[in-house]
């Protein structure tokens, strides 16, 4: 079961914890908002994805499992 | 473990309650500061945001651990009639109901904050955010609880720590309000004013309440626990006879001997005096004292007063004791020990008594 | 029965077609029978006809209808006449001239998806159109034309994004007229939490005709892949600008001649509105009015507007003004859109002033790329497309600005930027 990450841009307030915790998949634009790789996360990085989703202060980072 | 500590005398439990209480307060203060740092997005080159968030979360859980010990030792301590439900039901206890109740209130708030935070995804962001504002209420309530209930309120180090806690949270609060002060300025100004006022109120209450005279009584300490100090203080100015048992163990690996004396002072309210002395025996008899512990109190609360021997001169001992409410007692004890029979007799007189 | 195409019923004086005349001209509306079966029949007709949305997205209408009806719950139908695109006038023209055709379609669509309510959303500034719609609804109520379906007219703010599907639904739910995060899409959960059908008013008008004349009639216009006719707004350097009905597949040269030709050699065309793209004349004139054709030119039907930029006007400045307008019209909910479009607008403005900025063009390209797909709706994507195409089509003009700080044309301000003008000084 793999997951892919997506941002709810309305909820996102550019706290930036997701990029700190998962720099392999998420980088920040010029204003601190996340640019998320839409591809499915490889299983070896799953734990980082889970932590990034849990860390978001506004619950804006979403994981879709399929 | 707790039972053993209770049997050994209430002092270990009392120390744990006080110690875990102070540590909880300091940790909770740092949790508030970390929370403020989180919401103001404070960040430094080597201190990422997730570290602030992670510490905020983990230190809170640590606070809960310390509070568990704090509550358990308080309930287990036979000194004061505090039950388990008093830890969560505010203002229902018979021991200092208001000030203890504040502790229960703070604990309840903390539980709510932790539960909603752990279940944030289920609770939903709006509800979580609204509830989390209560953190700004939980912290001062916990602080006032400590000062109102605690036995260490009068000490200099406690005054210092309290001042540091209040100052740091108030200043951090001002800093948070000052960030982006242009938005909702009236609300921010009102909040800043409120924070400053609250600090002043707490400070003033501290100075006139816990730091003032007779706080234990004013705070609602049950009379039975109070009268023990007053009654004891007045009742023993005339010497009273003592009788009891004597036991000597040792020498131990360090070459020290332990003398244990358990004596009863008869009277309307009989009181038990227990002394434990450790020391090296001198060639001509007598002991060089290295450690001592003394408890004194009625049979129902034999550990009501606890302390140590401050002077030793032949058969005469000067004992300095304190009780939970902070009252001080000095006793002059004269002891005659019959080693072979294992008995002891003597006299006890109150030299000085200072109610809290 | 030979049917009338959409605009054939428009009165010469432009007044709204009253109910009786509407019914005698277009024929009686098919009876709205009760039961799920009747609704599915209509959906099948729509599917056979190949009707696609006329609001911009071009989504197959039957798919939308099915998605809403399959929930089995009570649903809501919304006729979207908000038309926030400043260049587009077709929806307002349709509502003004043929309100009953739109309302026929709204009532039919509502019945098809099991809705008892059809809400007609019109921009607050379209005062005349709103009055016409309200009067038409009253007319129908008197003759009890729509049976159990309740028609309502609701005004919507005039902002650009207010006509976006989720923004409209949020407005109807009592919130702001701003897009919401999806999922859930309106067909899953919309007005009042119910599955909601949102269709452009023109789409519904076509639906009303398909219900009368059948899918084969509809397919007699247009092409196999893109059947039917569309309303198009022609603006700018046409001899006779306005709203026209064209078969899909009409060549652009024919389209221009129907509008009386151009007033001079065109400099460029803006196709698809402010979220469309600029095209050089050579790139457009060989194409036909087809989504497939325009896609090959990196463009799209979009809001179905065609603006012809005359020679002698500085196209780059026109584009810069619209870019600033687009940045200001952002709903302001998503960081990448708010900050990205603002930075893009600032950079474009500084280019018009001929300011050299080391790394500015690279940053601009990066921002245009990064803003795609990072908003809750497709608004920033459209704005980026507009700017990118302008940079391409007006590259010589930009060069002129940078090298010589000069404009080749006048600053006529042909393209409207409504909210901004109202905010600035009230002058137009």
Short mmCIF file of N, CA and C in Angstrom, two decimals, chain A residues 6-12 27-31 33-36 60 62, chain C residues 179-183 333-336 339-340 343 366-367 370 374-376:
data_model
loop_
_atom_site.label_atom_id
_atom_site.label_comp_id
_atom_site.label_asym_id
_atom_site.label_seq_id
_atom_site.Cartn_x
_atom_site.Cartn_y
_atom_site.Cartn_z
N UNK A 6 -0.51 15.33 -0.68
CA UNK A 6 -1.14 16.49 -1.35
C UNK A 6 -1.35 17.56 -0.29
N UNK A 7 -1.27 18.81 -0.69
CA UNK A 7 -1.49 19.92 0.25
C UNK A 7 -2.88 20.50 0.04
N UNK A 8 -3.58 20.79 1.13
CA UNK A 8 -4.78 21.61 1.04
C UNK A 8 -4.33 23.06 1.09
N UNK A 9 -4.27 23.74 -0.05
CA UNK A 9 -3.64 25.06 -0.08
C UNK A 9 -4.40 26.12 0.72
N UNK A 10 -5.68 25.87 1.00
CA UNK A 10 -6.44 26.85 1.78
C UNK A 10 -6.05 26.73 3.24
N UNK A 11 -5.85 25.50 3.72
CA UNK A 11 -5.50 25.31 5.13
C UNK A 11 -4.03 25.64 5.38
N UNK A 12 -3.19 25.51 4.36
CA UNK A 12 -1.76 25.70 4.55
C UNK A 12 -1.43 27.12 4.95
N UNK A 27 9.67 20.66 -0.98
CA UNK A 27 10.53 21.85 -0.84
C UNK A 27 9.64 23.07 -0.75
N UNK A 28 10.21 24.16 -0.30
CA UNK A 28 9.43 25.37 -0.10
C UNK A 28 9.67 26.37 -1.22
N UNK A 29 8.61 27.09 -1.62
CA UNK A 29 8.78 28.11 -2.66
C UNK A 29 9.29 29.40 -2.02
N UNK A 30 9.36 30.46 -2.83
CA UNK A 30 9.96 31.71 -2.35
C UNK A 30 9.22 32.32 -1.16
N UNK A 31 8.00 31.87 -0.91
CA UNK A 31 7.23 32.47 0.19
C UNK A 31 6.97 31.47 1.30
N UNK A 33 5.80 28.36 1.02
CA UNK A 33 4.73 27.40 0.82
C UNK A 33 5.28 26.13 0.17
N UNK A 34 4.72 24.97 0.50
CA UNK A 34 5.32 23.70 0.07
C UNK A 34 5.03 23.36 -1.38
N UNK A 35 6.04 22.82 -2.04
CA UNK A 35 5.87 22.21 -3.36
C UNK A 35 6.09 20.72 -3.15
N UNK A 36 5.00 19.96 -3.29
CA UNK A 36 5.03 18.54 -2.94
C UNK A 36 5.11 17.70 -4.19
N UNK A 60 -2.80 20.47 7.04
CA UNK A 60 -2.97 20.77 5.62
C UNK A 60 -2.31 19.74 4.72
N UNK A 62 -1.96 16.15 3.37
CA UNK A 62 -2.86 15.01 3.35
C UNK A 62 -2.19 13.85 2.64
N UNK C 179 -13.56 29.73 -3.74
CA UNK C 179 -13.47 28.28 -3.97
C UNK C 179 -13.11 27.53 -2.70
N UNK C 180 -13.57 26.29 -2.63
CA UNK C 180 -13.22 25.45 -1.49
C UNK C 180 -12.33 24.31 -1.96
N UNK C 181 -11.69 23.68 -0.99
CA UNK C 181 -10.79 22.58 -1.30
C UNK C 181 -11.62 21.37 -1.70
N UNK C 182 -11.19 20.68 -2.74
CA UNK C 182 -11.89 19.46 -3.15
C UNK C 182 -10.97 18.27 -3.01
N UNK C 183 -11.41 17.08 -2.63
CA UNK C 183 -12.82 16.70 -2.47
C UNK C 183 -13.43 17.29 -1.21
N UNK C 333 -6.88 32.96 -0.70
CA UNK C 333 -6.89 31.86 0.27
C UNK C 333 -5.64 31.02 0.24
N UNK C 334 -4.96 30.99 -0.88
CA UNK C 334 -3.84 30.08 -1.04
C UNK C 334 -2.56 30.88 -1.27
N UNK C 335 -1.56 30.60 -0.41
CA UNK C 335 -0.30 31.32 -0.49
C UNK C 335 0.32 31.38 -1.86
N UNK C 336 0.48 30.21 -2.54
CA UNK C 336 1.13 30.24 -3.85
C UNK C 336 0.42 31.17 -4.84
N UNK C 339 0.73 35.16 -3.37
CA UNK C 339 2.09 35.68 -3.48
C UNK C 339 2.63 35.55 -4.89
N UNK C 340 2.34 34.38 -5.51
CA UNK C 340 2.87 34.13 -6.84
C UNK C 340 2.33 35.13 -7.86
N UNK C 343 3.69 38.65 -7.26
CA UNK C 343 5.07 38.81 -7.71
C UNK C 343 5.15 38.83 -9.23
N UNK C 366 10.12 30.81 -13.45
CA UNK C 366 10.00 29.83 -12.36
C UNK C 366 8.66 30.01 -11.64
N UNK C 367 8.31 31.27 -11.34
CA UNK C 367 7.04 31.50 -10.65
C UNK C 367 5.86 31.05 -11.49
N UNK C 370 5.78 27.36 -11.15
CA UNK C 370 5.48 26.84 -9.80
C UNK C 370 4.05 27.09 -9.38
N UNK C 374 -1.14 24.63 -7.67
CA UNK C 374 -0.92 24.78 -6.23
C UNK C 374 -1.93 25.66 -5.56
N UNK C 375 -3.03 25.96 -6.28
CA UNK C 375 -4.13 26.65 -5.63
C UNK C 375 -5.25 25.66 -5.39
N UNK C 376 -6.26 26.07 -4.65
CA UNK C 376 -7.40 25.19 -4.43
C UNK C 376 -8.24 25.06 -5.70
#
